[in-house]
Every structure is written in structure tokens, then in C-alpha cells.
Short mmCIF file of C-alpha atoms in Angstrom, two decimals:
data_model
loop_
_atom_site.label_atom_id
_atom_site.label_comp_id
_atom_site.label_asym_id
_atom_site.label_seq_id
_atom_site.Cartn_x
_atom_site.Cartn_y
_atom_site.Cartn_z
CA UNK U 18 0.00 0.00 0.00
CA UNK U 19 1.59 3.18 -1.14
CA UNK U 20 -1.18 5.47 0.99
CA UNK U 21 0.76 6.89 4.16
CA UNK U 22 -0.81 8.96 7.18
CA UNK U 23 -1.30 12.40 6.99
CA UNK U 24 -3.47 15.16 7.75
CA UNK U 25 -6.28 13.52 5.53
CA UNK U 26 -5.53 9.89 6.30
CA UNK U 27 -5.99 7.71 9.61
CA UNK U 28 -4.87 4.04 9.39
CA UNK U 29 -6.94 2.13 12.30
CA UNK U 30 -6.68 -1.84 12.90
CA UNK U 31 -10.03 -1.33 14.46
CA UNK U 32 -13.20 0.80 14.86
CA UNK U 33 -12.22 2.57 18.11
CA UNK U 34 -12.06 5.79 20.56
CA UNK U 35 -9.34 6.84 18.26
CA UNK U 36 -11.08 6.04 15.21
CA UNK U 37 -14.08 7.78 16.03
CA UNK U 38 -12.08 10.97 16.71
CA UNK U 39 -10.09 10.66 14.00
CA UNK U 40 -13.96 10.55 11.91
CA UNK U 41 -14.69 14.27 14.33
CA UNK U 42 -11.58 15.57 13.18
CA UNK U 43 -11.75 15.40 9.41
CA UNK U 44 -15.90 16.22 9.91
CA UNK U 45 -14.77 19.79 11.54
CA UNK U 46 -11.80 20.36 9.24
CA UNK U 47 -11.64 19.60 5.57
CA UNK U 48 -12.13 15.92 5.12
CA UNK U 49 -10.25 12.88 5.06
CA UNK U 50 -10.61 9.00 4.85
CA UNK U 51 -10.22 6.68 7.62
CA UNK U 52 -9.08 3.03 6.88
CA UNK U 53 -10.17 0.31 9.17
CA UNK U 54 -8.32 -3.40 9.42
CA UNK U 55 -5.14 -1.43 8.56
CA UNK U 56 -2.25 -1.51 11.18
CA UNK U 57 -0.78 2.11 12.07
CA UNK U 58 2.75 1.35 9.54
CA UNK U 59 -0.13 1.18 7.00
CA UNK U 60 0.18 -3.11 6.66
CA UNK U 61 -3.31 -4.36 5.96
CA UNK U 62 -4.81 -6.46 8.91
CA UNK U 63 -7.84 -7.32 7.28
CA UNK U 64 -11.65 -7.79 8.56
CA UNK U 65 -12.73 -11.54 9.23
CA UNK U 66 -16.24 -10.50 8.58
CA UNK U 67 -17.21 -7.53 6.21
CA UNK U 68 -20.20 -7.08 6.10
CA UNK U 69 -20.91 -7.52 9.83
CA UNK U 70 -18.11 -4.54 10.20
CA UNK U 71 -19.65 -2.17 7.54
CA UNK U 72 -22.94 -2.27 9.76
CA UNK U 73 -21.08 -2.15 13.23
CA UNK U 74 -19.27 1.16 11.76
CA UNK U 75 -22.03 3.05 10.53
CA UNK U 76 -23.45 2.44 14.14
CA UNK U 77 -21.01 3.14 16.28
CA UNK U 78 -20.41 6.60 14.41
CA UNK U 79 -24.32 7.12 13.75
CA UNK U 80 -24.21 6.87 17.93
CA UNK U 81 -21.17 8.25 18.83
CA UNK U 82 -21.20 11.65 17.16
CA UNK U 83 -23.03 14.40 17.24
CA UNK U 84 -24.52 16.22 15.03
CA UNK U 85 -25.95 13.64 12.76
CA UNK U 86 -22.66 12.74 10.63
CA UNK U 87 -23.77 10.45 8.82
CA UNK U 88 -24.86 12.39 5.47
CA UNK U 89 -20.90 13.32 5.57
CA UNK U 90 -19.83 9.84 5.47
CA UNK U 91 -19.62 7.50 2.61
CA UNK U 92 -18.22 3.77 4.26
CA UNK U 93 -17.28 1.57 1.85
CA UNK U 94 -15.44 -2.19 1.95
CA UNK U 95 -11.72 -2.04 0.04
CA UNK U 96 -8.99 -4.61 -0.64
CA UNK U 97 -5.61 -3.99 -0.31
CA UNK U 98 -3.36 -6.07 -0.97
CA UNK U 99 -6.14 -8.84 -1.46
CA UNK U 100 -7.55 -8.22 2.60
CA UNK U 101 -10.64 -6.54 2.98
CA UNK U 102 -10.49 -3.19 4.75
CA UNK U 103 -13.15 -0.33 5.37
CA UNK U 104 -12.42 3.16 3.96
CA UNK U 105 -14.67 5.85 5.32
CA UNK U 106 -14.85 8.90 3.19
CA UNK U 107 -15.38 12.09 5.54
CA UNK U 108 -16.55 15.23 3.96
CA UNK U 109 -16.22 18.79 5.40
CA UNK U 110 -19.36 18.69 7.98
CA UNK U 111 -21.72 21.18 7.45
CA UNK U 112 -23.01 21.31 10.48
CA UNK U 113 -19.76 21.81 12.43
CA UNK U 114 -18.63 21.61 15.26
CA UNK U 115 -18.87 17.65 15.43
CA UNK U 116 -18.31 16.34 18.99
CA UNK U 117 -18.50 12.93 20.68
CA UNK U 118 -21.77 12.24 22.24
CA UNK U 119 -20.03 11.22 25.57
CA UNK U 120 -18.67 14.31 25.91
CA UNK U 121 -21.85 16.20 25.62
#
């Protein structure tokens, strides 16, 4: 894989606290895509079950952030390097600021 972290790009092996920040942070500034089942050095981990992960994902952020961010996401399934991974597309929010529901 020949993607690296940056500003607009969050590797995380799993949908997490960190995940779902990273997700606030490219809502409130200008974007950026968040891989899931892909190790922080940017090695592909892989997810065991797709499908099952594409709906726990839209969940967990549908619940976990606030405003509705939904309309700002597209989550789709990927392969790199022949392992499925989950790439979710984060668009400028529109209703910013974003914030974590547990946070209030």
C-alpha cells in the first residue's frame, strides 16, 4: 500500500475511541478518509467478517457523534493487498462543530 498517514488519512486496525475521533476531526476540518483493518505502519490487517463490520461502523459513528454525521460519510469495503479493509470517506461537515456524544 503506497497510501501513508497524513493530515487527511488515519490508518486504524479497528473501529475505536481513536477512530471515532479521527472521523470528528476530518468532519470539523476539511475531510479525510479513515481506513479500518489497517495496522498504524499502513500493513493491511484485514476484517474476518465484512459485512458484519460495515454495519457495526455506521453504528457506532451514527451513535457516537453528534450532530448527525452520517450524510458526511460514505463507508465503503476495500482490498488492499487482497484483505478486505473499510475506507470511510469524511466530507467537510456542514453542520460543524462535530463532537462525541459522551462528551456532551
Amino acid at each position: 500500500m503506497d497510501v501513508r498517514e497524513s493530515e487527511r488519512v488515519e490508518f486504524k486496525r479497528e473501529m475505536n475511541a481513536g477512530a471515532i475521533k479521527a472521523v470528528v476531526a476530518f468532519a470539523n476540518t476539511g475531510g479525510g478518509t479513515l481506513y479500518v483493518g489497517v495496522d498504524d505502519d499502513g500493513e493491511p490487517a484485514g476484517i474476518a467478517d465484512i459485512d458484519v463490520e460495515l454495519t457495526r461502523v455506521t453504528s457506532v459513528l451514527r451513535d457516537s457523534v453528534k450532530p448527525d454525521i452520517l450524510m458526511m460519510l460514505s463507508i465503503v469495503p476495500e482490498q488492499i493487498d487482497g484483505k478486505d479493509v473499510i475506507a470511510v470517506h469524511v466530507g467537510r461537515g456542514v453542520k460543524r462543530p462535530y463532537y462525541l456524544a459522551s462528551k456532551g
